[in-house]
Coordinates of C-alpha atoms in Angstrom, one line a residue:
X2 CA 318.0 -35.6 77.8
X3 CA 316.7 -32.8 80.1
X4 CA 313.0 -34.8 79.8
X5 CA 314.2 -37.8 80.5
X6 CA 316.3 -36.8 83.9
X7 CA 312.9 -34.4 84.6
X8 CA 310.8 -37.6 84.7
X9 CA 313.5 -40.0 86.0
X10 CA 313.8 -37.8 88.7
X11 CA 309.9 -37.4 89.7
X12 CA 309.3 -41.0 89.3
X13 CA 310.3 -41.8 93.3
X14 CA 308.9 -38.5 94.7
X15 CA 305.5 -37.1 95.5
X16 CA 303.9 -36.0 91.9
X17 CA 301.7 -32.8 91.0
X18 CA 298.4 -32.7 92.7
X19 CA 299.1 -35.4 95.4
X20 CA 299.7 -38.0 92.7
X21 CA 303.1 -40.2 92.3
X22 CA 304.3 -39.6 88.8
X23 CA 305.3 -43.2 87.8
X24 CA 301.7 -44.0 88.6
X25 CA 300.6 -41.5 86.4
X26 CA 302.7 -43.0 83.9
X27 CA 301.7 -46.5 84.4
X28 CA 298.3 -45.1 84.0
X29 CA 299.1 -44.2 80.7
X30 CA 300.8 -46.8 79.3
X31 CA 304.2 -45.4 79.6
X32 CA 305.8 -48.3 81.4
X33 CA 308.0 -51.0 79.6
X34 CA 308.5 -54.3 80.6
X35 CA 311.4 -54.8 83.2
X36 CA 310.7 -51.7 84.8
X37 CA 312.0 -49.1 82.2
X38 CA 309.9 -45.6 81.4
X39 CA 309.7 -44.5 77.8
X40 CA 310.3 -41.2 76.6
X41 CA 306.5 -39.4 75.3
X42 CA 305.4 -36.3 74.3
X43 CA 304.4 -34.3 77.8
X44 CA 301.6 -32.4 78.1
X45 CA 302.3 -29.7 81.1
X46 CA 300.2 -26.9 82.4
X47 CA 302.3 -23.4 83.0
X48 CA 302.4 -23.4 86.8
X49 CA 306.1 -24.7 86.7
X50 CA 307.4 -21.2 85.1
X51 CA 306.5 -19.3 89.0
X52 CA 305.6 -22.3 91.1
X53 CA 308.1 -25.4 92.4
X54 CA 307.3 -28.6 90.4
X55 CA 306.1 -30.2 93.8
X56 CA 303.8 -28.0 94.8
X57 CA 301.9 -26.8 91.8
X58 CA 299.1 -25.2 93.9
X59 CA 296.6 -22.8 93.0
X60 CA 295.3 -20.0 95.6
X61 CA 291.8 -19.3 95.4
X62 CA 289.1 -17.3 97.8
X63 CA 285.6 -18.4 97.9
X64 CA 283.7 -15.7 96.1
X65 CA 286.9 -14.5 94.7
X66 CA 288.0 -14.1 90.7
X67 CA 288.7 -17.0 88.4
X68 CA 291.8 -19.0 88.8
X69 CA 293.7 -19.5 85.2
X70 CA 296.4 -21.9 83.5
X71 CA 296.9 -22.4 80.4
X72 CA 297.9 -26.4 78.8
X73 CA 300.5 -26.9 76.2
X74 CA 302.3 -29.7 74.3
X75 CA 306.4 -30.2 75.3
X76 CA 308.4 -33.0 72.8
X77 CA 310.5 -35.4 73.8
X78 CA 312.3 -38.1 71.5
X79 CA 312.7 -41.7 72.3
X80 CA 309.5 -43.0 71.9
X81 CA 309.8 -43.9 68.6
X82 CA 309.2 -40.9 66.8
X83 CA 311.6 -38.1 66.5
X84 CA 310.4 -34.7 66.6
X85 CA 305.8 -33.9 67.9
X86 CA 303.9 -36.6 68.0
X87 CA 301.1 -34.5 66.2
X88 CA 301.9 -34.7 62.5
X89 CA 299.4 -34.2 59.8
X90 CA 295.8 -34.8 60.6
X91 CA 296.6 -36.7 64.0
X92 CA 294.6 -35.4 66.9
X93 CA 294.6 -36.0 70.7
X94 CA 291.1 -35.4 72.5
X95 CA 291.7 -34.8 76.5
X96 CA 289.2 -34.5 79.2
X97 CA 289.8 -32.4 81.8
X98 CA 288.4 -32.5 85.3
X99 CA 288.2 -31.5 89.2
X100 CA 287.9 -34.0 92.0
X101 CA 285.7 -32.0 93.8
X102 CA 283.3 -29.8 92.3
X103 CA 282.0 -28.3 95.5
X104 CA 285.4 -27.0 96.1
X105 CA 286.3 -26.0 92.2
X106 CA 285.2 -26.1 88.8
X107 CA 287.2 -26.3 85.4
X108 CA 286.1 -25.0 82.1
X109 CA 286.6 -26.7 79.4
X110 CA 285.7 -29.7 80.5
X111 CA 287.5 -31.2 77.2
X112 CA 290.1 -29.9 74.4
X113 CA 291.6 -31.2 71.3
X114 CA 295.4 -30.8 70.9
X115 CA 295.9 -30.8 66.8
X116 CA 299.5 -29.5 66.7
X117 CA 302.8 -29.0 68.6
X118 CA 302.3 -25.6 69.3
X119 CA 298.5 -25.9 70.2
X120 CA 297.5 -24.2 73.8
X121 CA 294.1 -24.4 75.9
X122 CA 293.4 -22.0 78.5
X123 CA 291.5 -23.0 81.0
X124 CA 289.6 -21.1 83.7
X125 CA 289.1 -22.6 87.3
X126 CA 285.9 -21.2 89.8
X127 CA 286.3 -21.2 93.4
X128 CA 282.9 -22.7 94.8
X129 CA 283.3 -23.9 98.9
X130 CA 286.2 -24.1 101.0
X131 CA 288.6 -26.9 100.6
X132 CA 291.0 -28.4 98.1
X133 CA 290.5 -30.1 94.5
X134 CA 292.6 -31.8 92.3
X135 CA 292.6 -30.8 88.6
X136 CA 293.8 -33.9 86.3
X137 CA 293.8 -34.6 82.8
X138 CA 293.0 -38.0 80.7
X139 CA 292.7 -39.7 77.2
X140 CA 289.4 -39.6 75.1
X141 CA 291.1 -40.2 72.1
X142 CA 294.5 -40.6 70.2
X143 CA 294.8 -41.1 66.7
X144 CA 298.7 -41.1 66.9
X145 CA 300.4 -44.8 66.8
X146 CA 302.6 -42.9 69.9
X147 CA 302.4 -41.7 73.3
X148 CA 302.1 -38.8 75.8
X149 CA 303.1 -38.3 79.3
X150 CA 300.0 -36.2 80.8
X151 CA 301.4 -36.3 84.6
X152 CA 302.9 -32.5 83.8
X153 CA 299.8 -31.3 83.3
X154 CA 298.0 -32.3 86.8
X155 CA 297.7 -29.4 89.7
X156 CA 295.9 -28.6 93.0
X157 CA 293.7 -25.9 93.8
X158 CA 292.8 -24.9 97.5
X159 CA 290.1 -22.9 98.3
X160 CA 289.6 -20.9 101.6
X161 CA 287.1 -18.4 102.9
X162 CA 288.1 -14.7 103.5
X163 CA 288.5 -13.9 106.8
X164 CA 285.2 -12.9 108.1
X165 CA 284.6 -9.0 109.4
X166 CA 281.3 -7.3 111.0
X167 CA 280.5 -3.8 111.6
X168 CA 278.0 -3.2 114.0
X169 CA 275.4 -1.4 112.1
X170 CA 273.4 1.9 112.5
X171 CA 269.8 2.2 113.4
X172 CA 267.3 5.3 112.9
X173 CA 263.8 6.1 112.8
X174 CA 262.7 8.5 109.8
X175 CA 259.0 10.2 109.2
X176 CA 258.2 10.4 113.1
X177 CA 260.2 12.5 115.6
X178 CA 260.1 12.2 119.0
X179 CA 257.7 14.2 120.7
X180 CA 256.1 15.5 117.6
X181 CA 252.6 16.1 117.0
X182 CA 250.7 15.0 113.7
X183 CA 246.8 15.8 113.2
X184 CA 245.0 12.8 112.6
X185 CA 245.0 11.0 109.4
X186 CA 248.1 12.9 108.2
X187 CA 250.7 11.0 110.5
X188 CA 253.9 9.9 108.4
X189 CA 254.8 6.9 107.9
X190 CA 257.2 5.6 110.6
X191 CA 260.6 3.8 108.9
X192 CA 263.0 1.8 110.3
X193 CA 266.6 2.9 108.5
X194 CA 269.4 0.5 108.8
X195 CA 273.1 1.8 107.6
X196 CA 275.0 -1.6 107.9
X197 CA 278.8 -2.2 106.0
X198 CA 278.8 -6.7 105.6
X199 CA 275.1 -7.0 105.1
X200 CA 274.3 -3.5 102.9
X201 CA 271.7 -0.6 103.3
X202 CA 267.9 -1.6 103.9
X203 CA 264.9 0.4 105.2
X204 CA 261.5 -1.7 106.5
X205 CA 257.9 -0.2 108.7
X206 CA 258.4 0.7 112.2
X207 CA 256.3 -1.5 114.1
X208 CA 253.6 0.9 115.6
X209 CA 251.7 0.5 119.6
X210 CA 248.2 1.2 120.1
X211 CA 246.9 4.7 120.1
X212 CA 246.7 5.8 124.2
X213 CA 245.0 8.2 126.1
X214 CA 241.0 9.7 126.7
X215 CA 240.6 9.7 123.2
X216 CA 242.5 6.6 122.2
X217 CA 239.5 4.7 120.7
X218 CA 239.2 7.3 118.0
X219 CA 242.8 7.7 117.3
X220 CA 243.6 10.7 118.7
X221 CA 246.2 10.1 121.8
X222 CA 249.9 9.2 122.3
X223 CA 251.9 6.7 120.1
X224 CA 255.1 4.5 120.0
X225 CA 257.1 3.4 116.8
X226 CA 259.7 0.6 117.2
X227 CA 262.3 -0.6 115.1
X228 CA 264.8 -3.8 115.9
X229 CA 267.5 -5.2 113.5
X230 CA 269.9 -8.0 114.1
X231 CA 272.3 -8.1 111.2
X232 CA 274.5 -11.7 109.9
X233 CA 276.9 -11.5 112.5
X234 CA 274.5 -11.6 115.0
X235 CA 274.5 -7.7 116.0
X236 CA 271.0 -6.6 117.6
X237 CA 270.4 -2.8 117.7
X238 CA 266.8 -1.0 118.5
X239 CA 265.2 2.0 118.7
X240 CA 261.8 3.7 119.4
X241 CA 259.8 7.3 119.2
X242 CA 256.6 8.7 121.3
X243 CA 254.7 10.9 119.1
X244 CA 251.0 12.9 119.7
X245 CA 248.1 12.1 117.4
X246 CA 246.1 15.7 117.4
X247 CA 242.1 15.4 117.0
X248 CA 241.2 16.1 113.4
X249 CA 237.5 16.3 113.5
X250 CA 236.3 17.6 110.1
X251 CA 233.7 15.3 108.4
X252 CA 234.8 13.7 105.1
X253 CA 232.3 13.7 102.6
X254 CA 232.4 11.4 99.4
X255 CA 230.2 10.1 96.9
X256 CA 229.5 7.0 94.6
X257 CA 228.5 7.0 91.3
X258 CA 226.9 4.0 89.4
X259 CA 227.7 3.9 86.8
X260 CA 231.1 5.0 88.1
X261 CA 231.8 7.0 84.9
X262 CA 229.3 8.5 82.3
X263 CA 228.0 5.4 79.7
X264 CA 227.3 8.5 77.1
X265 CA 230.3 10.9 75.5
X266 CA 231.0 14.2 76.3
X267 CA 230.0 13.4 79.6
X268 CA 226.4 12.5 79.8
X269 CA 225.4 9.6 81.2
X270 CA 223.1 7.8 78.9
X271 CA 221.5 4.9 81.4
X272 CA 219.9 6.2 84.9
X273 CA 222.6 6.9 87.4
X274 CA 222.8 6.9 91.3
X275 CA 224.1 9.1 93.3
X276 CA 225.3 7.8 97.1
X277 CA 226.8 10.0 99.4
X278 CA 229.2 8.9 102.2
X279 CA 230.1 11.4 105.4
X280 CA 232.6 9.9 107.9
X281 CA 233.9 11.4 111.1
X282 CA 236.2 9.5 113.2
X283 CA 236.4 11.8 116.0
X284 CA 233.0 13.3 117.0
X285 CA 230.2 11.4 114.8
X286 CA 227.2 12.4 117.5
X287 CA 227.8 16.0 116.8
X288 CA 227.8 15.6 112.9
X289 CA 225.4 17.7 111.4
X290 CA 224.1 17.1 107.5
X291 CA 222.6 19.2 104.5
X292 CA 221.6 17.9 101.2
X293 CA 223.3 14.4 101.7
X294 CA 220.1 12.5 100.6
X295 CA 220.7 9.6 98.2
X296 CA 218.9 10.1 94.8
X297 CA 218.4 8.5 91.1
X298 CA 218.2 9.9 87.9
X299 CA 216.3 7.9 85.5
X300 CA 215.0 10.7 83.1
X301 CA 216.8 13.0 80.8
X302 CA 217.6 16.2 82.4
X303 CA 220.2 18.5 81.6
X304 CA 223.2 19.4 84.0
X305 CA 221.6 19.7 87.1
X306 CA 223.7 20.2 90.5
X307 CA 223.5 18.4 93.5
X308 CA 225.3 19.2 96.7
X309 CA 226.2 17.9 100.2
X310 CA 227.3 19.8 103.6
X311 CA 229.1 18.7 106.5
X312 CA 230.0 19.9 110.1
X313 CA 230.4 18.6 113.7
X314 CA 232.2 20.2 116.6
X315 CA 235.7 19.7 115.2
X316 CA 234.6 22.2 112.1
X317 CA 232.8 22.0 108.5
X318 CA 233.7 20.1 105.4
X319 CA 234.1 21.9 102.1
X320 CA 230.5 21.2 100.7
X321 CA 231.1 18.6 97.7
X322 CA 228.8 18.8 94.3
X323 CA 228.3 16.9 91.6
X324 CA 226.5 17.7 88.3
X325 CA 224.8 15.0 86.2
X326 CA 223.3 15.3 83.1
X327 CA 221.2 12.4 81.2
X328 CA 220.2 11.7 77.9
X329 CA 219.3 8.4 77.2
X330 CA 216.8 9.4 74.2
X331 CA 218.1 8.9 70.2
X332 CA 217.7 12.0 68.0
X333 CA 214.8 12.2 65.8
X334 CA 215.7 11.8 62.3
X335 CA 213.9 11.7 58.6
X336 CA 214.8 11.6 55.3
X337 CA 213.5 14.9 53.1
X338 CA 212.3 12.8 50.4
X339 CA 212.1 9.1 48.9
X340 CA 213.6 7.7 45.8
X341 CA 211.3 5.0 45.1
X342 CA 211.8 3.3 41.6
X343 CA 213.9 4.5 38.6
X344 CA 215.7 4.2 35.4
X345 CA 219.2 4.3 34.9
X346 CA 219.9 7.8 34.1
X347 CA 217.2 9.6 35.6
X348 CA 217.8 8.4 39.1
X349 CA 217.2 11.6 41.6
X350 CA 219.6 13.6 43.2
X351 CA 220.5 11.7 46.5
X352 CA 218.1 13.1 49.2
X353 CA 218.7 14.9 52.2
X354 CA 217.9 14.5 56.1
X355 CA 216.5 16.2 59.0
X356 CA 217.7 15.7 62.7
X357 CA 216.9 16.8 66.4
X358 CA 217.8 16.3 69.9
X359 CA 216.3 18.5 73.1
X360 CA 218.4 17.5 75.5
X361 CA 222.3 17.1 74.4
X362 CA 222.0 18.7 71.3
X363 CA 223.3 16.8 68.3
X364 CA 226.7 16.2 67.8
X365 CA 226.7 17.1 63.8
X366 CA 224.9 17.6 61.0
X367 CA 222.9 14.2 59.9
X368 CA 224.4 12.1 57.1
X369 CA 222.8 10.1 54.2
X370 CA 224.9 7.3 52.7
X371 CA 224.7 4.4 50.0
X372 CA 223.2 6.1 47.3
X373 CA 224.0 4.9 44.1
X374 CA 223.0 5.2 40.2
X375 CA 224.1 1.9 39.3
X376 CA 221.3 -0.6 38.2
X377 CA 220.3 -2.5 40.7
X378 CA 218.2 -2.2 44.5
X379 CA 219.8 0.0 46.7
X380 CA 219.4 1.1 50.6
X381 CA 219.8 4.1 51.5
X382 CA 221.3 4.9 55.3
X383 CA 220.4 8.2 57.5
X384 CA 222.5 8.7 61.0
X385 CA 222.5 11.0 63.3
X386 CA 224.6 11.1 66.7
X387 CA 223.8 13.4 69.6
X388 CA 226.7 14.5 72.3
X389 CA 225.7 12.4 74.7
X390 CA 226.4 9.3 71.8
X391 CA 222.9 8.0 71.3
X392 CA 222.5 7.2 67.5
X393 CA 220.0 7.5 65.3
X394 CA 219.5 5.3 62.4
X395 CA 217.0 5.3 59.3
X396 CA 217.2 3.0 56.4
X397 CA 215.6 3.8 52.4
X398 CA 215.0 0.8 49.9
X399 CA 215.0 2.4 46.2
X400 CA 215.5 0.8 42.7
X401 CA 217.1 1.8 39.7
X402 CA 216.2 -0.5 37.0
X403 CA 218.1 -1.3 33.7
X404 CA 217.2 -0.1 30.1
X405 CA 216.1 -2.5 27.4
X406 CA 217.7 -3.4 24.3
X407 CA 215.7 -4.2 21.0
X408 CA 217.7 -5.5 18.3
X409 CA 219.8 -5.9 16.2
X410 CA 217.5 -5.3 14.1
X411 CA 218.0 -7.2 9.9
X412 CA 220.0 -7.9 8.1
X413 CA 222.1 -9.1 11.4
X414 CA 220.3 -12.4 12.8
X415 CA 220.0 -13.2 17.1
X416 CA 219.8 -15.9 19.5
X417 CA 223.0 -17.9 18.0
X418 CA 222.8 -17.7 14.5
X419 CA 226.0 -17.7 12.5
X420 CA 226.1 -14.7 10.3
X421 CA 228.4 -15.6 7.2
X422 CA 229.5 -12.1 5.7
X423 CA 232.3 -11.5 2.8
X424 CA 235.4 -10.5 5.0
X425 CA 236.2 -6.6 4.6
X426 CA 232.4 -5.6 4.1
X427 CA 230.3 -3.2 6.1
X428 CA 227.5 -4.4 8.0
X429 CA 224.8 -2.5 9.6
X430 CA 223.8 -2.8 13.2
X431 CA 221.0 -1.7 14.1
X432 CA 218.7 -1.6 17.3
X433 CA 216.9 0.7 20.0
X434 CA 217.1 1.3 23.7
X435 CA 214.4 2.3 26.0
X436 CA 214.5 3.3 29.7
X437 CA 210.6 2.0 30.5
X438 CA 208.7 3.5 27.5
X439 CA 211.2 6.4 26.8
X440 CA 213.6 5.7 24.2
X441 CA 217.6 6.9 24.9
X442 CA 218.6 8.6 21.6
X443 CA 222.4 9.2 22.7
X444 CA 224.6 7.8 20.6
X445 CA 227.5 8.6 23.1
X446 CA 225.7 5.9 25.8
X447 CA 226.6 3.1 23.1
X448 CA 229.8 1.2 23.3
X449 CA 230.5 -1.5 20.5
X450 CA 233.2 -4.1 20.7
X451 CA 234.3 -6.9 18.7
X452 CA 236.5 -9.8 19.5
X453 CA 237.3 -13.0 17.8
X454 CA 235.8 -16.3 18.8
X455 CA 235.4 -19.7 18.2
X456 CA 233.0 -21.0 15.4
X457 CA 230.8 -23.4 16.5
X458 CA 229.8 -26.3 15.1
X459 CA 226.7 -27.3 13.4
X460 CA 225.4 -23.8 14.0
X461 CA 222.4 -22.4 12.0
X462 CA 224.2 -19.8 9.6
X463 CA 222.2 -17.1 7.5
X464 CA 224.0 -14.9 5.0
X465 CA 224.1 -11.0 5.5
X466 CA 221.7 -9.5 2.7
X467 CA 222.1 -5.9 3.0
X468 CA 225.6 -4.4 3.4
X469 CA 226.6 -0.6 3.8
X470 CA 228.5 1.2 1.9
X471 CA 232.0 2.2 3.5
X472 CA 232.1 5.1 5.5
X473 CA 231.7 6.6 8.7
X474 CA 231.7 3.6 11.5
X475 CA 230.3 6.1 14.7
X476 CA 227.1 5.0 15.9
X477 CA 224.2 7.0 15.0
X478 CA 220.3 7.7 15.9
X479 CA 218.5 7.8 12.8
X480 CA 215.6 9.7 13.6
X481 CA 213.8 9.0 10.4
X482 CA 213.7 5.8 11.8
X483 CA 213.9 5.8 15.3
X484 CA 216.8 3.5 16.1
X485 CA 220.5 3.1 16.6
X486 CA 222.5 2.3 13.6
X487 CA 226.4 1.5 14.0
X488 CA 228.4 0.6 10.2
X489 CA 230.9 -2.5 11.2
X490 CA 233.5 -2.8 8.6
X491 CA 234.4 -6.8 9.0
X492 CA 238.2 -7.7 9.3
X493 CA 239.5 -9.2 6.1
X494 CA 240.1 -12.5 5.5
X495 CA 238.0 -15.8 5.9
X496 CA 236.9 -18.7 8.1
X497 CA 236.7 -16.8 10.8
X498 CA 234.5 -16.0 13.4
X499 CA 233.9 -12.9 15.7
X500 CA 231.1 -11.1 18.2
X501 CA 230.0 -7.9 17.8
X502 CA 228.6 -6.8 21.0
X503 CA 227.2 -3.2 21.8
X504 CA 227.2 -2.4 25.8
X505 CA 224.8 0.5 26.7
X506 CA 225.9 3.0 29.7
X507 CA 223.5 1.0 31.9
X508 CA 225.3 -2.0 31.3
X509 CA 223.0 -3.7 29.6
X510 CA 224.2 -5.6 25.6
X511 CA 223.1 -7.2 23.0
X512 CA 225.8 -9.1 20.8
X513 CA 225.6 -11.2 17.4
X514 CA 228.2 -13.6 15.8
X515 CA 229.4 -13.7 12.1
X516 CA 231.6 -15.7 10.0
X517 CA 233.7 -14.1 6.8
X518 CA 233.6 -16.0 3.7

């Protein structure tokens, strides 16, 4: 009954926000026919707990903090539903927005109310001066009923803070007034500003032309100025007379090209020039020189000095001297010996190198690398660095060539021939290895290995004739007769096939096949 009379009662009077509350309601489909209002669910922000229900107005100052409310859901029976309109999975989808968004903002721009007791805060921005209306409307209701969303308009006015200007503070730092500063070491002159409104800032003095006899070569009286006008429209200025004392002593300096050494360590590996500049502001008929001459250096030399002196009638320079040193020359550099052609196995020891440099010195001992035993052609590679970085490089071609296998030698039958041998017998393999014409009698440089594979078809076969006896299965020299012989006991079994294969330390092999019966 206390909603009713509440809305009865605003219905003829100015509504929240500048807007009449029956229209509001009529906007929302809240009027009956004849002219009756039905009850509905309100929703209402919080300014009615402080604020009168007539003037629900929120303060704001441009610049100023966040305003805040907060919207929440108020039942009210009689419109054909007793109790919150929200039951269940029902949902009401608002939007929320200002009139003027130069004047205020409103975040969230849209909430969902899923329950009675659902709140949405919401945060208002003072932007510009002036007054907005916040006001909230229907994006969707899945309820069959209504709600009354007048309550939950309001008006926000925005002003300006009273504006305030201090007149600010004006100094000039690095320069003093009536000071004297030798040429070329004046300060720099700084206009300092102290101001409350518009904050601290500092920028250059502007600076007057150098007067007096001497004026054209800087040395005379000077004036730094400084003006600010701050935001309220303040102007304060200041300025400072200084002297500028004659500072005649030359300035010598030199160029370099390179500019920096092309070599390590300091040494310049490519010629280099050498330009030297004197300067004197003051007095430049007077200036006397010794040993300024421009040079080159194209040929090695080691650190050698070279110097330049300067005076004129306002005193002498500190004579300036550079050193240069150039070595654009490699070391020499030679391998002590050559490795030509070998064998595997009796490849020599990897050879050494020799190395010089005259002028830097070298920066290490030489180094040989890529030697290698392995079969195969190899290239040897001799370097040699000096300090100043120049690098020598030599290069050695050498061979080391593979050993030959003979064999095997009978019973055991080559170039793809099936061997058929009673499975569980001992065959023996025999054969010979020869590094050029010498022949390797170590039986520890043999390797055998055996592995099954498939039989191939319509292969030529031949039967083993000669067997061991069962024994020892090491390999062997037999120097009676000058071969290898290795005793291969067969797995058991039949029908199947496997290679025997013997891989010498070289890498080279020789391999046969065999079938049991």
């Amino acid at each position: 009954m206390d909603n009713l009379l509440g809305i009865g009662a605003a219905a003829g009077r100015q509504g929240r926000g500048g807007f009449r509350v029956a229209a509001a309601l009529a906007a929302a489909g809240l009027v009956l026919a004849g002219g009756g209002i039905a009850f509905a669910d309100d929703i209402h922000n919080n300014l009615d707990s402080s604020i009168d229900v007539d003037a629900e107005i929120m303060a704001l100052n441009v610049g100023g903090v966040q305003g805040a409310a907060t919207l929440a859901l108020s039942t009210t029976d009689g419109d054909g539903k007793n109790g919150c309109n929200l039951t269940g999975s029902t949902t009401l989808t608002l939007k929320i927005e200002s009139s003027n968004s130069s004047v205020a903002t409103v975040s969230p721009a849209t909430t969902t109310f899923t329950s009675c007791g659902f709140t949405q805060p919401l945060a208002v921005t003072p932007v510009g001066a002036g007054s907005a209306n916040v006001t909230v409307s229907i994006v969707s209701n899945t309820t069959p009923y209504s709600f009354n969303l007048a309550p939950a308009a309001f008006r926000v006015n925005v002003v300006a803070p009273a504006p305030a200007n201090t007149a600010p503070v004006l100094s000039i730092s690095g320069v003093a007034n009536g000071a004297s500063y030798a040429k070329g070491s004046v300060p720099a002159a700084t206009c300092q500003v102290t101001d409350t409104e518009d904050g601290n800032s500092s920028f250059p003095a502007t600076l007057g032309v150098v007067s007096g006899p001497d004026g054209a070569f800087g040395v005379g009286t000077q004036e730094a100025a400084c003006s600010y006008t701050d935001g309220g429209g303040i102007t304060v200025a200041s300025k400072v007379t200084y002297g500028i004392t004659d500072a005649t002593a030359p300035v010598i300096s030199y160029t370099l090209n390179p500019a920096t050494p092309d070599g390590a360590n300091g040494w310049y590996k490519s010629a280099v020039a050498l330009d030297w500049t004197v300067t004197e502001g003051d007095s430049p008929s007077t200036l006397i020189l010794a040993g300024c001459g421009d040079r080159t250096v194209p040929d090695d030399q080691v650190s050698t000095e070279y110097t330049c002196a300067a005076s004129s009638s306002g005193g002498a320079a500190d004579p300036v001297a550079v050193s240069l040193k150039k070595d654009g020359t490699a070391p020499d550099l030679g391998f002590t010996s050559n490795l030509g052609v070998s064998y595997y196995g009796s490849t020599p020891a990897v050879p050494g190198c020799t190395a010089r440099d005259d002028t830097s010195g070298l920066a290490g001992p030489c180094a040989v690398s890529g030697y290698s035993t392995a079969v195969g052609e190899h290239t040897l590679t001799a370097t040699a660095t000096d300090l100043a970085g120049n690098t020598a490089t030599i290069r050695q071609n050498y061979e080391v060539k593979a050993w030959t296998v003979l064999g095997f030698y009978q019973p055991i039958d080559m170039n793809g021939i099936l061997n058929t041998v009673k499975g569980g017998s001992t065959v023996p393999a025999k054969f010979e290895v020869f590094a050029g014409s010498t022949e390797i009698t170590d039986p520890a440089l043999m390797k055998f290995t055996m592995g099954p594979v498939v039989c191939a078809e319509n292969a030529s076969t031949d039967a083993i004739e000669t067997t061991a006896a069962a024994g020892s299965t090491a390999v062997r020299f037999d120097a009676t007769a000058g071969q290898f012989v290795y005793n291969w006991k067969t797995p058991t079994g039949a029908g199947n096939c496997y290679q025997l294969t013997m891989k010498a330390a070289d890498g080279s092999s020789t391999s046969a096949i065999f079938k049991l019966k």
